[in-house]
Every structure is written in C-alpha cells, then in structure tokens.
Amino acid sequence: MHVLTGGSVADVDGTRAADVAVADGEIVAVGDAAVTEAAGSVAESDDADVTRVDVSGKVVAPGLIDAHVHLMMDARPDVATAAAESDYTASFRAARNLRVAAEAGVVAVRDLGSRGTLALDAGELVADGTLTGPHVVACGRNVIMTGGHGNWFGREADGRAEVRKAAREQLKDGADVLKCMATGGVLTEGAVTGAPELTPDELEAFTDAAAPTDTPTAAHAHGDAGIENAVRAGITSIEHGTFMSRETAELMAEEGTYWVPTASALHGIVDNGVEAGIPEDAVRKAEDAVDAFANAWEHALDAGVTIAMGTDAGTPFNAFEDVAGELAYMVEYGMSPAEVLEAATVNAADLLDLDDVGRVAEGYRADLVVLDADPNDDADAWADPTSVYLGGEHVV
Ligand SMILES: [Zn+2]
C-alpha cells in the first residue's frame, strides 16, 4: 500500500487537493488525509506496509490512453523498409515501444495494425508481467482491399464473404477491436489518400462480423466519401478523418462515431519532409492534406464529435515517447486543455472498452502519472511526468 500525499488530483471531474491511496494495483481511496489514513489502517491491520510518497506541489492524474498506435513500427522515415525485417525484429521493437510508452505516461494503447498476432501476443505478455508496458488492446491484422493501403502487412479481402471471413479470422486470433481501411493512405506508394477502398457493402459486412460479440470497429479514412461510408456502416471510430466535411462531422456526432485525429502522423511527415528521408510521394500527399485537416477540426468541434486521443505512433518521426506532442496539437487545433484531458482519458477508455482506467477514483486501476502542473489548465503538463505508476508499480 502506498499513499501519494500532499498534492492535487486532476481528472475529468476537475482538479482538487487530495491524497491518493493505492493497494494491490488499485486506487483504494482518494480524499483528504483522514480518508486515506482510514484506508491505510485497514491495510495495516493486514500487516501491509504503508509507504508515503510526498507529492506536495504536484498533480496526480490518470495516465494517458493512446487510441491509435502501431507497436511493431519505429518512426523511421520510410515505413516500407520495415517489410524486409523479420518478425522477431518487429517483436523486439514492440517490446521497446511498450516500455518507452509507459515511461512517457501511457497506460493503455490500441494497436491498429501489426503483423500477424504480434500486438495481440504483446498484450498477453504485458498482462502476465513479462513485458513492462501499457495495457494493450489490439486488432490483429488490418482488413483491406486487394492492393489497398498497408497491403504489406494487412489481410487483403474483397467482397462481402471474404471481408467477413477476414474479420472473423482476427476475432479467432483474439482481436479486441477490428480495423479496416475505408480509403487510401499517405504511406502506401500509389494509394490515393482520399479515394474510397472497401466499398459500402464490404464495410457493412465488416461491421456485421463484429456485431455478435459487440466488438468495436475502427476505419482508417481520409477522404470524405470513405468517412461517410464507414460511418453509415456503423463503424465505432474514424481514424485520421483528414478531409471530413461539415455534413459528415454532423453525421458522426449524430451517430456517436468517435474521431481519432492522429495529428502527430501528419505533422511528423510534413514537418520533416523529403530531406529527412520520407518518400516524396508520402510528403506530397501529406502536404496536400494539411489545410483540409485544419478544416476537419473546425467541422468536428462545431458539430460536437466525440474525440479520442491517438497518435498513430510508429509512423515517420512519430515516436512512442513523443505522445505528449499529440496533446499539444489538439490544443493548437482548438480544444481546451480540459477537453484534451477528457479525450486522452475517459473518451479513449470508452472507445477501448476499458472501464477501470481514465480516472483517479476508488476502484480504478492505479495507472497514474505525477505531473508538475495541472493538465486541466495546461496540456504541456503531460510532457514530462515526474513519476508513472502502472497497476500501482512505479515505472519511472
Ligand atoms: Zn495507423
């Protein structure tokens, strides 16, 4: 049992002075000294040690939840060159990414596409304590049309029957979420960024395959037609959403579709460019998307679309340790620091179907960060946590 004492607590319920008592990986009390003392005396009667950690002047917040990562990728300029690496190498990269993500204050990630069962297996090894890292929610392989975006590691499928089978294969492998490509992408040579890929009919077969088990679904979608196709098919979250029109944003708000903007992915490419080794095709496509992406934010914020934080970590110059950069972008695009906190904690937790992370409250997992400033006032507070706890264990 330990008690973080003398500081403040910040989560979606606001910022207030409070101590936090943690035992057996869980938050057991949040409140003034008397409350956590009482929790402490219960633990003491079981002969447990009570460690006091002085966090005076600091803020205890829930750890971040990153709703879009690729555990096997390493932020290299040209992702396609990773195709030549072995599965073993990709797995070691995942182990490294998990550790640095945890050190940066990330307590849960959603892997939206890795080779085979790499991310699903990584999640099992985190759960059994073999690997240090955030809780992993994973999709297995991406379901894509033949020759579509990400075809070097996706599961290609065409037509209702094949798409259904491809989706069911991921469920059989233990996928927590299903991911498909509703449009082309920036990082696949030749794929047109905004052009629809899986058809409305195929997208419907895809969500239909997820329905019996209530498995959430995610669609990579840049172009507006592809976003609309995915929303109408009942997809749970739109990833990127670069060319989202006002009408589509309103449709998403109406349908309750989440948006995971992944600003870091676009900025990683545009801010570094060809001179940093990113393929010209990708840089050109990203540059063409910058203005549309700013408009998409305006449309989404005006319409009240629910936003969940996601980085697309692993894509060029978008490293797992730089997660806080995404929160800074979210403020630049018009969200308040408190809204960003909500998007990176409770909204992302809801999207990932996790009910025990995202708040500093009794009964929640002790997945906590200790910060120097109040993240409800200043999103930069996330940049350099003084300490990170995963299941009550001190990571840094
Ligand atoms: Zn991605």
CSV table of C-alpha atoms and ligand atoms in Angstrom, one decimal:
chain,number,residue,atom,x,y,z
A,1,MET,CA,0.0,0.0,0.0
A,2,HIS,CA,1.2,3.5,-0.7
A,3,VAL,CA,-0.2,6.9,-0.3
A,4,LEU,CA,0.6,9.8,-2.6
A,5,THR,CA,0.2,12.7,-0.2
A,6,GLY,CA,0.1,16.4,-0.1
A,7,GLY,CA,-0.7,17.1,-3.8
A,8,SER,CA,-3.6,17.6,-6.0
A,9,VAL,CA,-5.6,15.3,-8.2
A,10,ALA,CA,-6.7,16.1,-11.7
A,11,ASP,CA,-9.1,14.2,-13.9
A,12,VAL,CA,-12.3,14.7,-15.9
A,13,ASP,CA,-14.0,15.6,-12.6
A,14,GLY,CA,-11.7,18.6,-12.1
A,15,THR,CA,-8.7,19.4,-10.1
A,16,ARG,CA,-8.8,19.3,-6.3
A,17,ALA,CA,-6.4,18.9,-3.4
A,18,ALA,CA,-6.4,15.2,-2.4
A,19,ASP,CA,-4.3,12.3,-1.3
A,20,VAL,CA,-4.4,9.0,-3.3
A,21,ALA,CA,-4.1,5.6,-1.6
A,22,VAL,CA,-3.1,2.6,-3.7
A,23,ALA,CA,-3.1,-1.1,-2.8
A,24,ASP,CA,-2.9,-4.3,-4.8
A,25,GLY,CA,-2.7,-2.3,-8.1
A,26,GLU,CA,-5.9,-0.4,-7.4
A,27,ILE,CA,-6.8,3.0,-6.1
A,28,VAL,CA,-8.5,2.4,-2.7
A,29,ALA,CA,-9.1,5.9,-1.5
A,30,VAL,CA,-9.0,9.5,-2.8
A,31,GLY,CA,-9.6,12.4,-0.5
A,32,ASP,CA,-8.2,14.2,2.5
A,33,ALA,CA,-5.6,12.7,4.8
A,34,ALA,CA,-8.3,11.2,7.1
A,35,VAL,CA,-9.8,9.2,4.2
A,36,THR,CA,-6.5,7.8,3.1
A,37,GLU,CA,-5.5,7.3,6.7
A,38,ALA,CA,-8.6,5.1,7.2
A,39,ALA,CA,-7.7,3.1,4.1
A,40,GLY,CA,-4.2,2.9,5.4
A,41,SER,CA,-5.3,1.5,8.8
A,42,VAL,CA,-7.3,-1.2,7.0
A,43,ALA,CA,-4.2,-2.2,5.2
A,44,GLU,CA,-2.1,-2.0,8.3
A,45,SER,CA,-4.4,-4.4,10.1
A,46,ASP,CA,-3.4,-6.8,7.4
A,47,ASP,CA,0.2,-6.1,8.3
A,48,ALA,CA,0.8,-4.4,5.0
A,49,ASP,CA,3.5,-1.7,4.7
A,50,VAL,CA,2.3,1.8,4.1
A,51,THR,CA,4.7,3.9,2.1
A,52,ARG,CA,4.1,7.6,2.0
A,53,VAL,CA,5.2,9.4,-1.2
A,54,ASP,CA,5.3,13.2,-0.8
A,55,VAL,CA,3.8,14.8,-3.9
A,56,SER,CA,3.4,18.3,-2.5
A,57,GLY,CA,3.1,20.9,-5.2
A,58,LYS,CA,2.4,18.2,-7.8
A,59,VAL,CA,-0.6,16.8,-9.6
A,60,VAL,CA,-1.7,13.2,-9.7
A,61,ALA,CA,-3.6,12.4,-13.0
A,62,PRO,CA,-4.8,9.3,-14.8
A,63,GLY,CA,-2.2,8.0,-17.3
A,64,LEU,CA,-2.8,8.6,-21.0
A,65,ILE,CA,-4.7,6.3,-23.3
A,66,ASP,CA,-3.4,6.2,-26.8
A,67,ALA,CA,-6.2,5.0,-29.1
A,68,HIS,CA,-4.0,4.5,-32.2
A,69,VAL,CA,-0.5,3.0,-32.3
A,70,HIS,CA,1.5,0.5,-34.3
A,71,LEU,CA,3.6,-1.4,-31.8
A,72,MET,CA,5.9,-3.0,-34.5
A,73,MET,CA,6.9,0.3,-36.1
A,74,ASP,CA,9.8,2.5,-35.1
A,75,ALA,CA,9.1,6.0,-36.5
A,76,ARG,CA,11.6,5.5,-39.4
A,77,PRO,CA,11.2,7.9,-42.3
A,78,ASP,CA,10.2,5.1,-44.8
A,79,VAL,CA,8.0,2.6,-43.2
A,80,ALA,CA,8.0,0.3,-46.2
A,81,THR,CA,11.7,-0.6,-45.5
A,82,ALA,CA,10.5,-2.4,-42.3
A,83,ALA,CA,8.8,-5.0,-44.5
A,84,ALA,CA,12.3,-6.6,-45.1
A,85,GLU,CA,12.8,-7.1,-41.3
A,86,SER,CA,12.0,-10.4,-39.6
A,87,ASP,CA,9.0,-11.0,-37.4
A,88,TYR,CA,11.5,-11.3,-34.5
A,89,THR,CA,12.9,-7.9,-35.1
A,90,ALA,CA,9.4,-6.4,-35.3
A,91,SER,CA,8.6,-8.1,-31.9
A,92,PHE,CA,11.7,-6.6,-30.2
A,93,ARG,CA,10.7,-3.2,-31.5
A,94,ALA,CA,7.3,-3.7,-29.9
A,95,ALA,CA,8.8,-4.6,-26.6
A,96,ARG,CA,10.9,-1.4,-26.7
A,97,ASN,CA,7.9,0.8,-27.7
A,98,LEU,CA,5.8,-0.6,-24.9
A,99,ARG,CA,8.5,0.4,-22.3
A,100,VAL,CA,9.0,3.9,-23.6
A,101,ALA,CA,5.3,4.5,-23.9
A,102,ALA,CA,4.9,3.5,-20.3
A,103,GLU,CA,7.8,5.8,-19.3
A,104,ALA,CA,6.0,8.6,-21.1
A,105,GLY,CA,2.9,8.1,-19.0
A,106,VAL,CA,0.8,5.9,-21.4
A,107,VAL,CA,-1.2,3.3,-19.5
A,108,ALA,CA,-3.2,1.8,-22.4
A,109,VAL,CA,-2.8,1.6,-26.1
A,110,ARG,CA,-4.9,0.4,-29.0
A,111,ASP,CA,-2.8,-1.2,-31.7
A,112,LEU,CA,-4.5,-0.7,-35.0
A,113,GLY,CA,-2.4,-2.9,-37.2
A,114,SER,CA,0.7,-5.0,-36.8
A,115,ARG,CA,1.9,-8.2,-38.4
A,116,GLY,CA,0.0,-11.4,-37.6
A,117,THR,CA,-0.7,-11.7,-33.9
A,118,LEU,CA,2.3,-9.6,-32.9
A,119,ALA,CA,0.3,-6.9,-31.0
A,120,LEU,CA,-2.1,-9.5,-29.5
A,121,ASP,CA,0.8,-11.5,-28.2
A,122,ALA,CA,2.5,-8.4,-26.9
A,123,GLY,CA,-0.7,-7.6,-25.0
A,124,GLU,CA,-0.7,-11.1,-23.3
A,125,LEU,CA,2.9,-10.6,-22.3
A,126,VAL,CA,2.1,-7.3,-20.7
A,127,ALA,CA,-0.8,-8.8,-18.9
A,128,ASP,CA,1.2,-11.6,-17.4
A,129,GLY,CA,4.0,-9.3,-16.4
A,130,THR,CA,6.7,-10.5,-18.8
A,131,LEU,CA,6.8,-7.1,-20.6
A,132,THR,CA,6.6,-3.7,-19.0
A,133,GLY,CA,4.1,-1.5,-20.8
A,134,PRO,CA,0.6,-0.1,-21.1
A,135,HIS,CA,-2.4,-2.4,-21.3
A,136,VAL,CA,-2.8,-3.4,-25.0
A,137,VAL,CA,-6.0,-3.5,-26.9
A,138,ALA,CA,-5.3,-4.8,-30.4
A,139,CYS,CA,-6.9,-5.6,-33.8
A,140,GLY,CA,-4.6,-8.2,-35.2
A,141,ARG,CA,-4.3,-7.6,-38.9
A,142,ASN,CA,-5.9,-4.8,-40.8
A,143,VAL,CA,-8.7,-5.8,-43.2
A,144,ILE,CA,-8.0,-4.1,-46.6
A,145,MET,CA,-9.0,-4.4,-50.2
A,146,THR,CA,-6.5,-6.2,-52.5
A,147,GLY,CA,-3.7,-3.8,-53.2
A,148,GLY,CA,-5.1,-1.3,-50.7
A,149,HIS,CA,-3.4,0.9,-48.1
A,150,GLY,CA,-1.0,-1.0,-45.9
A,151,ASN,CA,-1.1,-4.1,-48.1
A,152,TRP,CA,2.4,-5.2,-47.0
A,153,PHE,CA,1.0,-6.3,-43.6
A,154,GLY,CA,-2.8,-6.2,-44.0
A,155,ARG,CA,-5.2,-9.1,-44.7
A,156,GLU,CA,-6.5,-8.5,-48.3
A,157,ALA,CA,-10.1,-9.3,-48.8
A,158,ASP,CA,-12.7,-8.4,-51.5
A,159,GLY,CA,-16.5,-8.8,-51.5
A,160,ARG,CA,-18.8,-9.4,-48.6
A,161,ALA,CA,-17.9,-13.1,-47.9
A,162,GLU,CA,-14.1,-12.5,-47.9
A,163,VAL,CA,-14.3,-9.4,-45.8
A,164,ARG,CA,-16.5,-11.3,-43.3
A,165,LYS,CA,-14.0,-14.1,-43.2
A,166,ALA,CA,-11.0,-11.8,-42.8
A,167,ALA,CA,-12.8,-10.1,-39.9
A,168,ARG,CA,-13.7,-13.4,-38.3
A,169,GLU,CA,-10.1,-14.6,-38.6
A,170,GLN,CA,-9.0,-11.6,-36.4
A,171,LEU,CA,-11.7,-12.4,-33.9
A,172,LYS,CA,-10.5,-16.0,-33.8
A,173,ASP,CA,-7.0,-14.8,-33.1
A,174,GLY,CA,-8.3,-12.8,-30.1
A,175,ALA,CA,-8.8,-9.3,-31.5
A,176,ASP,CA,-10.3,-6.8,-29.1
A,177,VAL,CA,-11.2,-4.4,-32.0
A,178,LEU,CA,-11.4,-4.8,-35.8
A,179,LYS,CA,-9.7,-2.3,-38.1
A,180,CYS,CA,-10.2,-1.8,-41.8
A,181,MET,CA,-9.1,0.6,-44.5
A,182,ALA,CA,-12.0,2.7,-45.9
A,183,THR,CA,-9.8,4.9,-48.0
A,184,GLY,CA,-6.2,5.0,-49.4
A,185,GLY,CA,-3.4,6.4,-47.3
A,186,VAL,CA,-0.4,8.6,-47.1
A,187,LEU,CA,2.3,5.9,-46.5
A,188,THR,CA,1.4,3.4,-49.3
A,189,GLU,CA,3.0,4.3,-52.6
A,190,GLY,CA,0.4,4.7,-55.3
A,191,ALA,CA,-2.6,4.6,-52.9
A,192,VAL,CA,-4.6,7.8,-53.4
A,193,THR,CA,-5.0,9.4,-50.0
A,194,GLY,CA,-8.7,10.1,-50.1
A,195,ALA,CA,-10.1,7.5,-52.5
A,196,PRO,CA,-12.6,5.0,-51.1
A,197,GLU,CA,-11.2,1.5,-50.7
A,198,LEU,CA,-13.5,-1.0,-49.1
A,199,THR,CA,-17.0,-0.4,-50.6
A,200,PRO,CA,-20.1,0.4,-48.5
A,201,ASP,CA,-21.2,-3.2,-49.0
A,202,GLU,CA,-17.9,-4.6,-47.8
A,203,LEU,CA,-17.8,-2.1,-44.8
A,204,GLU,CA,-21.3,-3.3,-43.8
A,205,ALA,CA,-20.1,-7.0,-43.9
A,206,PHE,CA,-17.1,-5.9,-41.8
A,207,THR,CA,-19.2,-4.3,-39.0
A,208,ASP,CA,-21.7,-7.1,-39.3
A,209,ALA,CA,-18.9,-9.6,-38.5
A,210,ALA,CA,-18.1,-7.6,-35.3
A,211,ALA,CA,-21.7,-7.2,-34.1
A,212,PRO,CA,-22.5,-10.6,-32.5
A,213,THR,CA,-19.6,-10.1,-30.0
A,214,ASP,CA,-20.1,-6.3,-29.7
A,215,THR,CA,-16.5,-5.9,-30.8
A,216,PRO,CA,-15.7,-2.2,-31.6
A,217,THR,CA,-14.6,-1.4,-35.1
A,218,ALA,CA,-12.2,1.2,-36.5
A,219,ALA,CA,-11.8,2.5,-40.0
A,220,HIS,CA,-8.8,4.3,-41.4
A,221,ALA,CA,-10.4,7.0,-43.6
A,222,HIS,CA,-9.0,10.2,-45.1
A,223,GLY,CA,-11.4,11.2,-47.9
A,224,ASP,CA,-14.9,12.4,-47.0
A,225,ALA,CA,-16.8,9.8,-49.1
A,226,GLY,CA,-14.9,7.0,-47.3
A,227,ILE,CA,-15.5,8.5,-43.9
A,228,GLU,CA,-19.2,8.7,-44.7
A,229,ASN,CA,-19.3,5.1,-46.0
A,230,ALA,CA,-17.7,3.9,-42.7
A,231,VAL,CA,-20.0,5.9,-40.5
A,232,ARG,CA,-23.1,4.7,-42.3
A,233,ALA,CA,-21.8,1.1,-41.9
A,234,GLY,CA,-21.8,1.7,-38.2
A,235,ILE,CA,-18.1,1.9,-37.6
A,236,THR,CA,-17.1,2.8,-34.0
A,237,SER,CA,-14.2,5.2,-34.7
A,238,ILE,CA,-12.9,7.1,-37.7
A,239,GLU,CA,-9.1,7.2,-37.8
A,240,HIS,CA,-7.4,10.4,-39.2
A,241,GLY,CA,-10.6,11.8,-40.8
A,242,THR,CA,-8.5,14.3,-42.8
A,243,PHE,CA,-11.0,15.5,-45.3
A,244,MET,CA,-14.0,15.4,-43.0
A,245,SER,CA,-16.7,17.8,-44.3
A,246,ARG,CA,-19.1,19.7,-42.1
A,247,GLU,CA,-22.0,17.4,-43.1
A,248,THR,CA,-20.0,14.2,-42.3
A,249,ALA,CA,-18.9,15.7,-39.0
A,250,GLU,CA,-22.6,16.3,-38.2
A,251,LEU,CA,-23.4,12.7,-39.2
A,252,MET,CA,-20.7,11.4,-36.9
A,253,ALA,CA,-22.0,13.5,-34.0
A,254,GLU,CA,-25.5,12.1,-34.7
A,255,GLU,CA,-24.3,8.5,-34.9
A,256,GLY,CA,-21.9,8.8,-31.9
A,257,THR,CA,-18.9,7.9,-34.0
A,258,TYR,CA,-15.6,8.7,-32.4
A,259,TRP,CA,-12.9,10.6,-34.2
A,260,VAL,CA,-9.2,9.8,-33.6
A,261,PRO,CA,-7.4,12.6,-35.4
A,262,THR,CA,-3.7,11.5,-35.1
A,263,ALA,CA,-2.3,14.9,-35.8
A,264,SER,CA,1.2,13.7,-35.0
A,265,ALA,CA,1.1,11.4,-38.1
A,266,LEU,CA,0.5,14.2,-40.5
A,267,HIS,CA,2.9,16.7,-38.7
A,268,GLY,CA,5.6,14.0,-38.5
A,269,ILE,CA,5.7,13.8,-42.3
A,270,VAL,CA,5.1,17.5,-43.2
A,271,ASP,CA,7.5,18.9,-40.6
A,272,ASN,CA,10.4,16.6,-41.6
A,273,GLY,CA,9.9,16.1,-45.3
A,274,VAL,CA,11.9,14.6,-48.1
A,275,GLU,CA,15.2,15.8,-46.7
A,276,ALA,CA,14.7,13.6,-43.7
A,277,GLY,CA,14.3,10.6,-45.9
A,278,ILE,CA,10.5,10.3,-46.1
A,279,PRO,CA,9.4,9.2,-49.6
A,280,GLU,CA,8.4,12.1,-51.9
A,281,ASP,CA,5.0,10.5,-52.6
A,282,ALA,CA,4.1,10.5,-48.9
A,283,VAL,CA,5.3,14.1,-48.3
A,284,ARG,CA,3.4,15.4,-51.3
A,285,LYS,CA,0.2,13.6,-50.1
A,286,ALA,CA,0.6,14.9,-46.5
A,287,GLU,CA,1.3,18.5,-47.6
A,288,ASP,CA,-1.9,18.3,-49.8
A,289,ALA,CA,-3.9,17.3,-46.7
A,290,VAL,CA,-2.7,20.0,-44.2
A,291,ASP,CA,-5.4,22.6,-44.9
A,292,ALA,CA,-8.2,20.1,-45.2
A,293,PHE,CA,-7.1,18.6,-41.8
A,294,ALA,CA,-7.4,22.0,-40.1
A,295,ASN,CA,-10.9,22.4,-41.6
A,296,ALA,CA,-11.8,18.9,-40.4
A,297,TRP,CA,-11.0,20.0,-36.8
A,298,GLU,CA,-13.3,23.0,-37.2
A,299,HIS,CA,-16.1,20.8,-38.5
A,300,ALA,CA,-15.7,18.2,-35.8
A,301,LEU,CA,-15.5,20.8,-32.9
A,302,ASP,CA,-18.5,22.7,-34.3
A,303,ALA,CA,-20.6,19.5,-34.6
A,304,GLY,CA,-19.5,18.2,-31.2
A,305,VAL,CA,-17.9,14.9,-32.5
A,306,THR,CA,-16.5,12.9,-29.6
A,307,ILE,CA,-12.7,12.9,-29.9
A,308,ALA,CA,-10.4,10.3,-28.5
A,309,MET,CA,-6.6,10.9,-28.4
A,310,GLY,CA,-4.5,8.8,-30.7
A,311,THR,CA,-1.0,9.4,-32.1
A,312,ASP,CA,-0.5,6.7,-34.9
A,313,ALA,CA,2.8,6.2,-33.1
A,314,GLY,CA,5.3,4.3,-35.2
A,315,THR,CA,4.8,6.4,-38.4
A,316,PRO,CA,7.6,8.7,-39.6
A,317,PHE,CA,9.0,10.9,-36.8
A,318,ASN,CA,6.1,9.9,-34.6
A,319,ALA,CA,7.8,8.1,-31.8
A,320,PHE,CA,6.1,6.4,-28.8
A,321,GLU,CA,8.0,8.7,-26.3
A,322,ASP,CA,6.5,11.8,-28.0
A,323,VAL,CA,2.9,11.1,-27.1
A,324,ALA,CA,2.5,14.5,-25.3
A,325,GLY,CA,3.1,16.2,-28.7
A,326,GLU,CA,-0.4,14.9,-29.8
A,327,LEU,CA,-2.0,16.7,-26.8
A,328,ALA,CA,-0.2,19.9,-27.7
A,329,TYR,CA,-1.5,19.6,-31.3
A,330,MET,CA,-5.1,19.1,-30.0
A,331,VAL,CA,-4.9,22.4,-28.2
A,332,GLU,CA,-3.4,24.1,-31.3
A,333,TYR,CA,-6.4,22.8,-33.3
A,334,GLY,CA,-8.9,24.3,-30.8
A,335,MET,CA,-9.5,22.1,-27.8
A,336,SER,CA,-9.1,23.3,-24.3
A,337,PRO,CA,-6.6,21.5,-22.0
A,338,ALA,CA,-9.5,20.1,-20.0
A,339,GLU,CA,-11.1,18.8,-23.2
A,340,VAL,CA,-7.8,17.3,-24.2
A,341,LEU,CA,-7.6,15.5,-20.8
A,342,GLU,CA,-11.1,14.1,-21.4
A,343,ALA,CA,-10.2,12.9,-24.9
A,344,ALA,CA,-7.0,11.2,-23.7
A,345,THR,CA,-8.5,9.6,-20.6
A,346,VAL,CA,-12.3,8.8,-20.4
A,347,ASN,CA,-13.1,9.2,-24.1
A,348,ALA,CA,-10.3,6.9,-25.1
A,349,ALA,CA,-11.1,4.5,-22.3
A,350,ASP,CA,-14.7,4.3,-23.5
A,351,LEU,CA,-13.6,3.7,-27.1
A,352,LEU,CA,-11.2,0.9,-25.9
A,353,ASP,CA,-14.0,-0.6,-23.8
A,354,LEU,CA,-11.9,-0.3,-20.6
A,355,ASP,CA,-13.9,0.6,-17.5
A,356,ASP,CA,-11.1,0.7,-14.9
A,357,VAL,CA,-8.8,3.3,-16.3
A,358,GLY,CA,-9.0,7.1,-17.1
A,359,ARG,CA,-10.0,8.5,-13.7
A,360,VAL,CA,-8.4,9.0,-10.3
A,361,ALA,CA,-11.2,7.3,-8.3
A,362,GLU,CA,-11.7,4.5,-5.9
A,363,GLY,CA,-11.8,1.1,-7.7
A,364,TYR,CA,-9.9,2.2,-10.7
A,365,ARG,CA,-6.5,0.7,-11.6
A,366,ALA,CA,-3.6,2.6,-10.1
A,367,ASP,CA,-2.4,3.7,-13.6
A,368,LEU,CA,-1.3,7.2,-12.6
A,369,VAL,CA,1.1,9.9,-13.6
A,370,VAL,CA,2.6,12.6,-11.3
A,371,LEU,CA,2.9,15.9,-13.1
A,372,ASP,CA,4.5,19.3,-12.3
A,373,ALA,CA,1.5,21.3,-13.5
A,374,ASP,CA,-2.3,20.9,-13.7
A,375,PRO,CA,-3.2,19.2,-17.1
A,376,ASN,CA,-6.7,20.7,-16.8
A,377,ASP,CA,-5.1,24.1,-17.3
A,378,ASP,CA,-2.0,23.3,-19.4
A,379,ALA,CA,-1.7,20.4,-21.8
A,380,ASP,CA,2.1,20.7,-21.8
A,381,ALA,CA,1.9,19.4,-18.2
A,382,TRP,CA,1.8,15.9,-19.8
A,383,ALA,CA,5.2,16.3,-21.5
A,384,ASP,CA,7.5,15.1,-18.7
A,385,PRO,CA,5.8,13.1,-15.9
A,386,THR,CA,7.8,13.0,-12.6
A,387,SER,CA,6.6,9.5,-11.9
A,388,VAL,CA,4.4,6.9,-13.7
A,389,TYR,CA,2.6,4.1,-11.9
A,390,LEU,CA,1.2,1.1,-13.8
A,391,GLY,CA,-1.0,-1.1,-11.6
A,392,GLY,CA,0.5,0.7,-8.6
A,393,GLU,CA,4.0,-0.3,-9.6
A,394,HIS,CA,6.5,2.5,-10.0
A,395,VAL,CA,7.7,2.6,-13.7
A,396,VAL,CA,9.7,5.8,-13.5
B,1,ZN,ZN,-2.3,3.9,-38.2
